[in-house]
PDB file of C-alpha atoms and ligand atoms in Angstrom:
ATOM      1  CA  MET A   1     -75.777  39.213  33.203  1.00 88.00           C
ATOM      2  CA  ALA A   2     -77.346  37.698  30.121  1.00 97.00           C
ATOM      3  CA  ARG A   3     -78.782  34.196  30.364  1.00 98.00           C
ATOM      4  CA  LYS A   4     -76.742  31.719  28.315  1.00 98.00           C
ATOM      5  CA  ILE A   5     -78.737  29.587  25.911  1.00 98.00           C
ATOM      6  CA  ILE A   6     -78.164  26.959  23.239  1.00 99.00           C
ATOM      7  CA  ILE A   7     -80.929  26.786  20.629  1.00 99.00           C
ATOM      8  CA  ASP A   8     -81.482  23.356  19.070  1.00 99.00           C
ATOM      9  CA  SER A   9     -83.523  23.888  15.933  1.00 98.00           C
ATOM     10  CA  ASP A  10     -84.831  22.612  12.575  1.00 98.00           C
ATOM     11  CA  PRO A  11     -85.601  25.905  10.767  1.00 98.00           C
ATOM     12  CA  GLY A  12     -88.568  26.303   9.702  1.00 97.00           C
ATOM     13  CA  GLN A  13     -90.131  29.785   9.445  1.00 97.00           C
ATOM     14  CA  ASP A  14     -91.275  29.830  13.081  1.00 98.00           C
ATOM     15  CA  ASP A  15     -87.840  28.619  14.217  1.00 98.00           C
ATOM     16  CA  ALA A  16     -86.454  31.569  12.254  1.00 98.00           C
ATOM     17  CA  VAL A  17     -88.578  34.070  14.168  1.00 98.00           C
ATOM     18  CA  ALA A  18     -87.548  32.378  17.434  1.00 98.00           C
ATOM     19  CA  ILE A  19     -83.858  32.711  16.558  1.00 98.00           C
ATOM     20  CA  LEU A  20     -84.309  36.377  15.555  1.00 98.00           C
ATOM     21  CA  LEU A  21     -86.167  37.052  18.812  1.00 98.00           C
ATOM     22  CA  ALA A  22     -83.310  35.539  20.816  1.00 98.00           C
ATOM     23  CA  LEU A  23     -80.632  37.425  18.875  1.00 98.00           C
ATOM     24  CA  ALA A  24     -82.548  40.682  19.381  1.00 97.00           C
ATOM     25  CA  SER A  25     -82.739  40.247  23.153  1.00 97.00           C
ATOM     26  CA  PRO A  26     -79.925  41.533  25.382  1.00 97.00           C
ATOM     27  CA  GLU A  27     -81.203  39.345  28.230  1.00 98.00           C
ATOM     28  CA  LEU A  28     -80.043  36.277  26.278  1.00 98.00           C
ATOM     29  CA  GLU A  29     -76.598  35.210  25.112  1.00 98.00           C
ATOM     30  CA  VAL A  30     -76.922  32.703  22.273  1.00 98.00           C
ATOM     31  CA  MET A  31     -73.854  30.501  22.786  1.00 98.00           C
ATOM     32  CA  GLY A  32     -74.550  28.547  19.626  1.00 98.00           C
ATOM     33  CA  ILE A  33     -77.211  26.907  17.522  1.00 98.00           C
ATOM     34  CA  THR A  34     -77.334  23.169  16.927  1.00 98.00           C
ATOM     35  CA  ALA A  35     -79.257  22.054  13.864  1.00 98.00           C
ATOM     36  CA  VAL A  36     -81.321  18.889  13.763  1.00 98.00           C
ATOM     37  CA  ALA A  37     -83.314  17.139  11.056  1.00 98.00           C
ATOM     38  CA  GLY A  38     -87.036  17.841  11.319  1.00 98.00           C
ATOM     39  CA  ASN A  39     -89.088  20.251   9.247  1.00 98.00           C
ATOM     40  CA  VAL A  40     -86.635  19.555   6.412  1.00 98.00           C
ATOM     41  CA  PRO A  41     -83.458  17.407   6.229  1.00 98.00           C
ATOM     42  CA  LEU A  42     -80.309  18.417   8.105  1.00 98.00           C
ATOM     43  CA  ASP A  43     -78.404  19.762   5.070  1.00 98.00           C
ATOM     44  CA  LEU A  44     -81.129  22.420   4.821  1.00 98.00           C
ATOM     45  CA  THR A  45     -81.731  23.090   8.537  1.00 98.00           C
ATOM     46  CA  GLN A  46     -78.049  23.801   9.198  1.00 98.00           C
ATOM     47  CA  LYS A  47     -77.887  26.112   6.180  1.00 98.00           C
ATOM     48  CA  ASN A  48     -81.144  27.815   7.140  1.00 98.00           C
ATOM     49  CA  ALA A  49     -79.833  28.487  10.644  1.00 98.00           C
ATOM     50  CA  ARG A  50     -76.817  30.276   9.133  1.00 98.00           C
ATOM     51  CA  ILE A  51     -79.049  32.280   6.777  1.00 98.00           C
ATOM     52  CA  ILE A  52     -81.200  33.407   9.719  1.00 98.00           C
ATOM     53  CA  CYS A  53     -78.158  34.513  11.736  1.00 98.00           C
ATOM     54  CA  GLU A  54     -76.909  36.507   8.743  1.00 98.00           C
ATOM     55  CA  ILE A  55     -80.300  38.176   8.305  1.00 97.00           C
ATOM     56  CA  ALA A  56     -79.961  39.288  11.939  1.00 97.00           C
ATOM     57  CA  GLY A  57     -76.445  40.589  11.215  1.00 96.00           C
ATOM     58  CA  ARG A  58     -75.003  37.820  13.424  1.00 97.00           C
ATOM     59  CA  GLY A  59     -72.997  35.631  11.071  1.00 97.00           C
ATOM     60  CA  ASP A  60     -70.620  35.194  14.032  1.00 98.00           C
ATOM     61  CA  ILE A  61     -73.003  32.824  15.848  1.00 98.00           C
ATOM     62  CA  ALA A  62     -71.668  29.245  15.785  1.00 98.00           C
ATOM     63  CA  VAL A  63     -74.035  26.908  13.965  1.00 98.00           C
ATOM     64  CA  HIS A  64     -73.234  23.205  14.424  1.00 98.00           C
ATOM     65  CA  ALA A  65     -74.829  20.348  12.531  1.00 98.00           C
ATOM     66  CA  GLY A  66     -76.283  17.627  14.707  1.00 98.00           C
ATOM     67  CA  TYR A  67     -78.141  14.440  13.823  1.00 98.00           C
ATOM     68  CA  ASP A  68     -79.613  13.869  10.384  1.00 98.00           C
ATOM     69  CA  ARG A  69     -82.239  11.362  11.557  1.00 98.00           C
ATOM     70  CA  PRO A  70     -84.169  10.286  14.650  1.00 98.00           C
ATOM     71  CA  MET A  71     -82.698   7.772  17.099  1.00 96.00           C
ATOM     72  CA  LEU A  72     -84.603   4.723  15.827  1.00 96.00           C
ATOM     73  CA  ARG A  73     -86.998   5.717  13.087  1.00 96.00           C
ATOM     74  CA  PRO A  74     -86.873   7.063   9.571  1.00 97.00           C
ATOM     75  CA  LEU A  75     -87.089  10.849   9.369  1.00 98.00           C
ATOM     76  CA  VAL A  76     -90.516  12.443   8.839  1.00 97.00           C
ATOM     77  CA  THR A  77     -90.351  15.991   7.407  1.00 98.00           C
ATOM     78  CA  ALA A  78     -92.919  18.780   6.976  1.00 96.00           C
ATOM     79  CA  GLU A  79     -92.356  20.369   3.570  1.00 95.00           C
ATOM     80  CA  HIS A  80     -96.155  20.511   3.238  1.00 93.00           C
ATOM     81  CA  VAL A  81     -96.062  23.185   5.950  1.00 92.00           C
ATOM     82  CA  HIS A  82     -92.698  24.892   5.500  1.00 94.00           C
ATOM     83  CA  GLY A  83     -92.028  24.487   1.751  1.00 95.00           C
ATOM     84  CA  LYS A  84     -89.186  22.641   0.052  1.00 96.00           C
ATOM     85  CA  SER A  85     -86.439  24.781   1.594  1.00 98.00           C
ATOM     86  CA  GLY A  86     -87.994  24.981   5.075  1.00 97.00           C
ATOM     87  CA  LEU A  87     -87.729  28.767   4.780  1.00 97.00           C
ATOM     88  CA  ASP A  88     -89.970  29.399   1.776  1.00 97.00           C
ATOM     89  CA  GLY A  89     -91.390  32.925   1.633  1.00 96.00           C
ATOM     90  CA  ILE A  90     -88.199  34.957   1.082  1.00 97.00           C
ATOM     91  CA  ASP A  91     -85.443  35.028  -1.560  1.00 96.00           C
ATOM     92  CA  LEU A  92     -82.925  32.629  -0.055  1.00 97.00           C
ATOM     93  CA  PHE A  93     -79.172  33.070  -0.476  1.00 97.00           C
ATOM     94  CA  GLU A  94     -76.010  31.056   0.174  1.00 97.00           C
ATOM     95  CA  PRO A  95     -74.792  32.005   3.646  1.00 98.00           C
ATOM     96  CA  SER A  96     -71.214  33.262   3.739  1.00 97.00           C
ATOM     97  CA  SER A  97     -70.610  32.118   7.324  1.00 97.00           C
ATOM     98  CA  PRO A  98     -69.256  28.562   7.459  1.00 97.00           C
ATOM     99  CA  LEU A  99     -70.735  25.721   9.443  1.00 98.00           C
ATOM    100  CA  ALA A 100     -68.913  25.546  12.798  1.00 98.00           C
ATOM    101  CA  PRO A 101     -66.578  22.564  13.165  1.00 97.00           C
ATOM    102  CA  GLY A 102     -67.630  19.731  15.453  1.00 98.00           C
ATOM    103  CA  HIS A 103     -70.871  17.810  15.867  1.00 98.00           C
ATOM    104  CA  GLY A 104     -73.774  19.634  17.504  1.00 98.00           C
ATOM    105  CA  VAL A 105     -74.024  17.013  20.234  1.00 98.00           C
ATOM    106  CA  ASP A 106     -70.347  17.480  21.144  1.00 98.00           C
ATOM    107  CA  PHE A 107     -70.935  21.230  21.269  1.00 98.00           C
ATOM    108  CA  ILE A 108     -73.832  20.763  23.719  1.00 99.00           C
ATOM    109  CA  ILE A 109     -71.768  18.415  25.915  1.00 98.00           C
ATOM    110  CA  GLU A 110     -68.610  20.539  25.877  1.00 98.00           C
ATOM    111  CA  THR A 111     -70.473  23.773  26.571  1.00 98.00           C
ATOM    112  CA  LEU A 112     -72.372  22.332  29.529  1.00 98.00           C
ATOM    113  CA  ARG A 113     -69.179  20.831  30.978  1.00 98.00           C
ATOM    114  CA  ARG A 114     -67.183  24.034  30.520  1.00 98.00           C
ATOM    115  CA  GLU A 115     -69.653  26.641  31.769  1.00 98.00           C
ATOM    116  CA  PRO A 116     -70.507  26.934  35.474  1.00 98.00           C
ATOM    117  CA  SER A 117     -73.104  24.396  36.547  1.00 98.00           C
ATOM    118  CA  GLY A 118     -76.638  25.800  36.347  1.00 98.00           C
ATOM    119  CA  SER A 119     -75.734  28.592  33.932  1.00 98.00           C
ATOM    120  CA  VAL A 120     -76.776  27.192  30.527  1.00 98.00           C
ATOM    121  CA  THR A 121     -80.368  26.791  29.342  1.00 99.00           C
ATOM    122  CA  LEU A 122     -81.297  24.538  26.419  1.00 99.00           C
ATOM    123  CA  VAL A 123     -84.013  25.676  24.018  1.00 99.00           C
ATOM    124  CA  PRO A 124     -85.041  22.769  21.770  1.00 99.00           C
ATOM    125  CA  ILE A 125     -87.513  23.852  19.081  1.00 98.00           C
ATOM    126  CA  GLY A 126     -87.332  20.796  16.838  1.00 98.00           C
ATOM    127  CA  PRO A 127     -87.278  17.023  17.348  1.00 98.00           C
ATOM    128  CA  LEU A 128     -85.316  16.138  20.497  1.00 98.00           C
ATOM    129  CA  THR A 129     -82.718  13.866  18.838  1.00 98.00           C
ATOM    130  CA  ASN A 130     -79.620  15.971  19.607  1.00 98.00           C
ATOM    131  CA  ILE A 131     -80.585  16.595  23.215  1.00 98.00           C
ATOM    132  CA  ALA A 132     -81.326  12.917  23.906  1.00 98.00           C
ATOM    133  CA  ALA A 133     -78.074  11.864  22.228  1.00 98.00           C
ATOM    134  CA  ALA A 134     -76.148  14.308  24.440  1.00 98.00           C
ATOM    135  CA  PHE A 135     -77.859  12.900  27.562  1.00 98.00           C
ATOM    136  CA  HIS A 136     -77.090   9.326  26.505  1.00 98.00           C
ATOM    137  CA  ARG A 137     -73.463  10.049  25.796  1.00 98.00           C
ATOM    138  CA  ALA A 138     -72.791  12.363  28.755  1.00 98.00           C
ATOM    139  CA  PRO A 139     -75.322  11.929  31.585  1.00 98.00           C
ATOM    140  CA  ASP A 140     -73.052  14.097  33.770  1.00 98.00           C
ATOM    141  CA  ILE A 141     -74.312  17.190  31.912  1.00 98.00           C
ATOM    142  CA  ILE A 142     -77.943  16.694  33.000  1.00 98.00           C
ATOM    143  CA  PRO A 143     -77.600  18.135  36.534  1.00 98.00           C
ATOM    144  CA  ARG A 144     -75.598  21.044  35.082  1.00 98.00           C
ATOM    145  CA  ILE A 145     -78.533  22.317  32.960  1.00 98.00           C
ATOM    146  CA  ALA A 146     -80.239  25.469  34.255  1.00 98.00           C
ATOM    147  CA  GLU A 147     -83.492  24.683  32.446  1.00 98.00           C
ATOM    148  CA  ILE A 148     -84.869  23.192  29.265  1.00 99.00           C
ATOM    149  CA  ALA A 149     -87.571  25.330  27.597  1.00 99.00           C
ATOM    150  CA  LEU A 150     -88.942  23.392  24.650  1.00 98.00           C
ATOM    151  CA  MET A 151     -91.675  23.726  22.076  1.00 98.00           C
ATOM    152  CA  GLY A 152     -93.456  20.429  21.696  1.00 98.00           C
ATOM    153  CA  GLY A 153     -96.446  18.333  22.618  1.00 98.00           C
ATOM    154  CA  ALA A 154    -100.076  19.125  23.278  1.00 98.00           C
ATOM    155  CA  TYR A 155    -102.833  18.237  25.697  1.00 95.00           C
ATOM    156  CA  PHE A 156    -106.225  19.806  24.977  1.00 92.00           C
ATOM    157  CA  GLU A 157    -105.122  20.585  21.396  1.00 91.00           C
ATOM    158  CA  VAL A 158    -104.022  16.950  20.979  1.00 89.00           C
ATOM    159  CA  GLY A 159    -102.079  16.807  17.684  1.00 94.00           C
ATOM    160  CA  ASN A 160    -101.086  18.553  14.464  1.00 94.00           C
ATOM    161  CA  ILE A 161     -99.150  15.877  12.535  1.00 96.00           C
ATOM    162  CA  THR A 162    -101.459  13.017  13.626  1.00 96.00           C
ATOM    163  CA  PRO A 163    -104.734  13.154  15.569  1.00 96.00           C
ATOM    164  CA  ALA A 164    -102.704  12.357  18.688  1.00 97.00           C
ATOM    165  CA  ALA A 165     -99.270  13.924  18.302  1.00 98.00           C
ATOM    166  CA  GLU A 166     -97.464  17.211  17.823  1.00 98.00           C
ATOM    167  CA  PHE A 167     -94.743  17.229  15.134  1.00 98.00           C
ATOM    168  CA  ASN A 168     -91.553  17.691  17.208  1.00 98.00           C
ATOM    169  CA  ILE A 169     -92.417  14.865  19.593  1.00 98.00           C
ATOM    170  CA  TYR A 170     -93.835  12.628  16.848  1.00 98.00           C
ATOM    171  CA  VAL A 171     -90.665  12.737  14.744  1.00 98.00           C
ATOM    172  CA  ASP A 172     -88.490  11.286  17.503  1.00 98.00           C
ATOM    173  CA  PRO A 173     -90.607   9.990  20.392  1.00 98.00           C
ATOM    174  CA  GLU A 174     -87.769   7.846  21.801  1.00 98.00           C
ATOM    175  CA  ALA A 175     -85.632  10.990  22.103  1.00 98.00           C
ATOM    176  CA  ALA A 176     -88.511  12.879  23.722  1.00 98.00           C
ATOM    177  CA  LYS A 177     -88.904  10.057  26.235  1.00 98.00           C
ATOM    178  CA  VAL A 178     -85.244  10.390  27.239  1.00 98.00           C
ATOM    179  CA  VAL A 179     -85.580  14.147  27.725  1.00 98.00           C
ATOM    180  CA  PHE A 180     -88.849  13.997  29.680  1.00 98.00           C
ATOM    181  CA  ALA A 181     -87.411  11.278  31.931  1.00 98.00           C
ATOM    182  CA  SER A 182     -84.088  13.057  32.450  1.00 98.00           C
ATOM    183  CA  GLY A 183     -84.985  14.919  35.648  1.00 98.00           C
ATOM    184  CA  ALA A 184     -83.731  18.226  34.202  1.00 98.00           C
ATOM    185  CA  PRO A 185     -85.994  21.219  34.979  1.00 98.00           C
ATOM    186  CA  LEU A 186     -88.322  21.221  31.992  1.00 98.00           C
ATOM    187  CA  THR A 187     -90.797  23.810  30.711  1.00 98.00           C
ATOM    188  CA  VAL A 188     -93.035  22.796  27.821  1.00 98.00           C
ATOM    189  CA  LEU A 189     -94.695  25.202  25.394  1.00 98.00           C
ATOM    190  CA  PRO A 190     -97.260  22.928  23.719  1.00 98.00           C
ATOM    191  CA  LEU A 191     -99.751  23.533  20.902  1.00 98.00           C
ATOM    192  CA  ASP A 192    -102.269  24.596  23.554  1.00 97.00           C
ATOM    193  CA  VAL A 193    -100.206  27.775  23.878  1.00 98.00           C
ATOM    194  CA  THR A 194     -98.741  28.126  20.399  1.00 97.00           C
ATOM    195  CA  HIS A 195    -102.070  27.820  18.576  1.00 95.00           C
ATOM    196  CA  ARG A 196    -103.009  31.044  20.403  1.00 96.00           C
ATOM    197  CA  ALA A 197     -99.848  32.805  19.213  1.00 97.00           C
ATOM    198  CA  VAL A 198    -101.288  33.354  15.742  1.00 96.00           C
ATOM    199  CA  THR A 199    -100.262  36.341  13.636  1.00 96.00           C
ATOM    200  CA  SER A 200    -102.796  38.937  12.509  1.00 95.00           C
ATOM    201  CA  ARG A 201    -102.747  40.731   9.160  1.00 93.00           C
ATOM    202  CA  ALA A 202    -102.057  44.044  10.920  1.00 96.00           C
ATOM    203  CA  TRP A 203     -99.055  42.531  12.713  1.00 96.00           C
ATOM    204  CA  VAL A 204     -97.585  41.124   9.493  1.00 96.00           C
ATOM    205  CA  GLU A 205     -97.904  44.583   7.894  1.00 96.00           C
ATOM    206  CA  THR A 206     -96.142  46.171  10.893  1.00 96.00           C
ATOM    207  CA  MET A 207     -93.316  43.701  10.326  1.00 97.00           C
ATOM    208  CA  ARG A 208     -93.190  44.475   6.603  1.00 97.00           C
ATOM    209  CA  ASP A 209     -92.845  48.211   7.337  1.00 96.00           C
ATOM    210  CA  SER A 210     -90.034  47.678   9.843  1.00 96.00           C
ATOM    211  CA  GLY A 211     -87.089  47.115   7.480  1.00 96.00           C
ATOM    212  CA  PRO A 212     -85.268  44.127   5.958  1.00 97.00           C
ATOM    213  CA  VAL A 213     -85.519  41.866   9.025  1.00 98.00           C
ATOM    214  CA  GLY A 214     -89.227  42.592   9.462  1.00 98.00           C
ATOM    215  CA  GLN A 215     -89.740  42.032   5.735  1.00 97.00           C
ATOM    216  CA  ALA A 216     -88.204  38.569   6.051  1.00 98.00           C
ATOM    217  CA  VAL A 217     -90.543  37.809   8.964  1.00 98.00           C
ATOM    218  CA  ALA A 218     -93.536  39.040   6.918  1.00 97.00           C
ATOM    219  CA  GLY A 219     -92.488  36.919   3.921  1.00 97.00           C
ATOM    220  CA  TRP A 220     -92.145  33.832   6.089  1.00 97.00           C
ATOM    221  CA  THR A 221     -95.434  34.284   7.900  1.00 95.00           C
ATOM    222  CA  ASP A 222     -97.246  35.034   4.608  1.00 93.00           C
ATOM    223  CA  PHE A 223     -96.044  31.661   3.342  1.00 93.00           C
ATOM    224  CA  PHE A 224     -96.463  29.683   6.526  1.00 88.00           C
ATOM    225  CA  GLU A 225     -99.962  30.953   7.383  1.00 85.00           C
ATOM    226  CA  ARG A 226    -101.604  29.269   4.403  1.00 81.00           C
ATOM    227  CA  PHE A 227    -101.275  25.845   6.028  1.00 79.00           C
ATOM    228  CA  ASP A 228    -103.041  26.792   9.280  1.00 76.00           C
ATOM    229  CA  ARG A 229    -105.597  28.917   7.438  1.00 77.00           C
ATOM    230  CA  GLU A 230    -106.614  25.914   5.345  1.00 79.00           C
ATOM    231  CA  LYS A 231    -106.429  23.389   8.154  1.00 77.00           C
ATOM    232  CA  TYR A 232    -107.826  25.247  11.168  1.00 78.00           C
ATOM    233  CA  GLY A 233    -109.361  28.354   9.599  1.00 80.00           C
ATOM    234  CA  SER A 234    -106.826  30.402  11.597  1.00 76.00           C
ATOM    235  CA  GLU A 235    -106.382  34.103  10.934  1.00 83.00           C
ATOM    236  CA  GLY A 236    -102.637  33.784  10.380  1.00 90.00           C
ATOM    237  CA  ALA A 237     -99.509  31.754  11.149  1.00 93.00           C
ATOM    238  CA  PRO A 238     -98.822  30.175  14.553  1.00 95.00           C
ATOM    239  CA  LEU A 239     -95.546  31.398  16.044  1.00 97.00           C
ATOM    240  CA  HIS A 240     -94.884  28.085  17.791  1.00 98.00           C
ATOM    241  CA  ASP A 241     -91.162  28.266  18.458  1.00 98.00           C
ATOM    242  CA  PRO A 242     -90.901  31.952  19.456  1.00 98.00           C
ATOM    243  CA  CYS A 243     -93.045  31.018  22.484  1.00 98.00           C
ATOM    244  CA  ALA A 244     -90.058  29.148  23.964  1.00 98.00           C
ATOM    245  CA  ILE A 245     -87.856  32.244  23.693  1.00 98.00           C
ATOM    246  CA  ALA A 246     -90.637  34.569  24.891  1.00 98.00           C
ATOM    247  CA  TYR A 247     -91.057  32.349  27.949  1.00 98.00           C
ATOM    248  CA  LEU A 248     -87.393  32.911  28.855  1.00 98.00           C
ATOM    249  CA  LEU A 249     -87.755  36.662  28.375  1.00 98.00           C
ATOM    250  CA  LYS A 250     -91.131  37.126  30.084  1.00 98.00           C
ATOM    251  CA  PRO A 251     -92.351  34.006  31.878  1.00 98.00           C
ATOM    252  CA  GLU A 252     -95.332  35.976  33.187  1.00 98.00           C
ATOM    253  CA  LEU A 253     -96.839  35.854  29.674  1.00 98.00           C
ATOM    254  CA  PHE A 254     -97.553  32.140  30.204  1.00 98.00           C
ATOM    255  CA  ARG A 255     -99.499  30.074  32.713  1.00 98.00           C
ATOM    256  CA  GLY A 256     -99.462  26.352  33.304  1.00 98.00           C
ATOM    257  CA  ARG A 257     -99.039  23.605  35.852  1.00 98.00           C
ATOM    258  CA  SER A 258     -96.293  21.400  37.122  1.00 98.00           C
ATOM    259  CA  ILE A 259     -97.465  17.925  36.072  1.00 98.00           C
ATOM    260  CA  ASN A 260     -96.349  14.489  34.918  1.00 98.00           C
ATOM    261  CA  VAL A 261     -95.923  14.113  31.167  1.00 98.00           C
ATOM    262  CA  GLU A 262     -95.120  10.737  29.590  1.00 98.00           C
ATOM    263  CA  ILE A 263     -94.317  10.117  25.941  1.00 98.00           C
ATOM    264  CA  GLU A 264     -96.145   7.422  24.014  1.00 98.00           C
ATOM    265  CA  THR A 265     -93.671   5.462  21.875  1.00 97.00           C
ATOM    266  CA  THR A 266     -95.540   2.253  21.149  1.00 93.00           C
ATOM    267  CA  GLY A 267     -99.216   3.132  20.573  1.00 91.00           C
ATOM    268  CA  GLU A 268    -100.759   1.957  17.318  1.00 94.00           C
ATOM    269  CA  PHE A 269    -102.458   5.327  16.741  1.00 97.00           C
ATOM    270  CA  THR A 270    -100.825   7.459  19.402  1.00 97.00           C
ATOM    271  CA  ARG A 271     -97.082   7.447  18.668  1.00 97.00           C
ATOM    272  CA  GLY A 272     -95.556  10.671  19.943  1.00 98.00           C
ATOM    273  CA  MET A 273     -98.508  11.647  22.105  1.00 98.00           C
ATOM    274  CA  THR A 274     -97.621  13.672  25.181  1.00 98.00           C
ATOM    275  CA  VAL A 275     -99.707  12.003  27.881  1.00 98.00           C
ATOM    276  CA  ALA A 276    -100.045  15.049  30.102  1.00 98.00           C
ATOM    277  CA  ASP A 277    -101.589  14.398  33.504  1.00 98.00           C
ATOM    278  CA  TRP A 278    -103.218  17.834  33.707  1.00 97.00           C
ATOM    279  CA  TRP A 279    -105.751  16.721  36.316  1.00 96.00           C
ATOM    280  CA  ARG A 280    -103.086  14.890  38.353  1.00 96.00           C
ATOM    281  CA  VAL A 281    -104.898  11.572  38.360  1.00 98.00           C
ATOM    282  CA  SER A 282    -101.946   9.228  37.746  1.00 98.00           C
ATOM    283  CA  GLY A 283    -100.048   9.684  40.969  1.00 97.00           C
ATOM    284  CA  ARG A 284     -96.888   9.907  38.865  1.00 98.00           C
ATOM    285  CA  LYS A 285     -94.278  12.480  39.849  1.00 98.00           C
ATOM    286  CA  ALA A 286     -94.361  15.863  38.099  1.00 98.00           C
ATOM    287  CA  ASN A 287     -91.554  16.158  35.548  1.00 98.00           C
ATOM    288  CA  ALA A 288     -92.526  19.284  33.601  1.00 98.00           C
ATOM    289  CA  GLN A 289     -94.011  22.716  33.838  1.00 98.00           C
ATOM    290  CA  PHE A 290     -96.661  22.351  31.114  1.00 98.00           C
ATOM    291  CA  MET A 291     -98.016  25.666  29.842  1.00 98.00           C
ATOM    292  CA  ARG A 292    -101.601  26.147  28.802  1.00 97.00           C
ATOM    293  CA  GLU A 293    -102.272  29.883  28.531  1.00 98.00           C
ATOM    294  CA  ILE A 294    -100.570  32.802  26.853  1.00 98.00           C
ATOM    295  CA  ASP A 295    -101.072  36.553  27.053  1.00 98.00           C
ATOM    296  CA  ARG A 296    -101.332  36.933  23.271  1.00 98.00           C
ATOM    297  CA  ASP A 297    -101.180  40.729  23.179  1.00 98.00           C
ATOM    298  CA  GLY A 298     -98.189  40.810  25.509  1.00 98.00           C
ATOM    299  CA  PHE A 299     -96.460  38.173  23.408  1.00 98.00           C
ATOM    300  CA  PHE A 300     -96.894  40.078  20.137  1.00 98.00           C
ATOM    301  CA  GLU A 301     -95.885  43.341  21.783  1.00 98.00           C
ATOM    302  CA  LEU A 302     -92.632  41.688  22.878  1.00 98.00           C
ATOM    303  CA  VAL A 303     -91.908  40.094  19.498  1.00 98.00           C
ATOM    304  CA  THR A 304     -92.648  43.366  17.675  1.00 97.00           C
ATOM    305  CA  ARG A 305     -90.444  45.434  19.947  1.00 97.00           C
ATOM    306  CA  ARG A 306     -87.511  43.036  19.583  1.00 97.00           C
ATOM    307  CA  ILE A 307     -87.696  42.324  15.834  1.00 96.00           C
ATOM    308  CA  THR A 308     -88.017  46.030  14.974  1.00 96.00           C
ATOM    309  CA  ARG A 309     -84.971  46.642  17.173  1.00 95.00           C
ATOM    310  CA  LEU A 310     -82.908  44.450  14.802  1.00 95.00           C
ATOM    311  CA  ASP A 311     -83.998  46.686  11.918  1.00 95.00           C
ATOM    312  CA  ARG A 312     -83.135  49.852  13.826  1.00 89.00           C
ATOM    313  CA  ALA A 313     -79.685  48.450  14.644  1.00 86.00           C
ATOM    314  CA  GLY A 314     -79.056  47.334  11.031  1.00 74.00           C
TER     315      GLY A 314
HETATM  316  C1  BDR B 401     -93.409  22.493  15.579  1.00 85.85           C
HETATM  317  O1  BDR B 401     -93.182  21.727  14.403  1.00 85.85           O
HETATM  318  C2  BDR B 401     -92.575  22.518  13.406  1.00 85.85           C
HETATM  319  O2  BDR B 401     -93.333  22.436  12.245  1.00 85.85           O
HETATM  320  C3  BDR B 401     -92.483  23.913  13.939  1.00 85.85           C
HETATM  321  O3  BDR B 401     -91.241  24.494  13.588  1.00 85.85           O
HETATM  322  C4  BDR B 401     -92.590  23.757  15.444  1.00 85.85           C
HETATM  323  O4  BDR B 401     -91.329  23.554  16.049  1.00 85.85           O
HETATM  324  C5  BDR B 401     -94.902  22.719  15.745  1.00 85.85           C
HETATM  325  O5  BDR B 401     -95.568  21.489  15.848  1.00 85.85           O
HETATM  326 CA1   CA B 402     -89.236  23.936  14.863  1.00 85.85          CA
END
């Protein structure tokens, strides 16, 4: 039986590849996508999520709009990385599938209450606003969650939006604090892993040759790689968010430790830092499986096989 997931996302080119990877994988049943403000404002992230589903031939997937700003702070966006639309790199179109009725947070709560306890996994790949709001409003759903597999944070890699913080956690640290303190089984795919999941030129060309879906992926990564090339001298684009989906499909591609991770919300220079007790020196209880290593070749093999499958099916 396929594993039921809800993807909470702020697309973003790497979110797009993550969503395509999930939709291409028979092991996963995408129950819905909840959009959140992050890389770009909510009016664009919810539209982008519908565009991505249509590119995959899955305009039937319910896309719900969630929160348009963090719990307490003004929204910080990342157009400097993702472009004005969030999905720069392809010719964008108006999606024909409508936005699903109902707030994204209500969708998360209702789905977790309706489905058998322990059967639904949450995959947050943007700021954690929607997830924290759902936990605040309906704490009864927390013990019903099978697992949360999220992209966010960093330890050895420290930060990408500030010297101390990764973007998803930085945008809404109060929300991240709620999620990390929730007690739900939590797996974290931080920058330490995702900065190793960098595309190569040869891989992008394989995508381009695959068909329309692969061409979209190539267009996105062509656009998105320029930021990391300039900043880190990377070879290509980091596929941050697909790591969360790949972990669900093949956990053996990743290695990490069960440790305590606290979120810094008040630091003068360290807002949004994930204080990860990798060496277990704090004595605080472990609350997350924090990944540190990735089998890069295995990861790209998986992504290639699945994305090209969408083209063969189309
Ligand atoms: C995360 O921030 C966004 O820019 C990406 O989509 C990813 O979720 C990486 O820090
Ligand atoms: Ca994202």
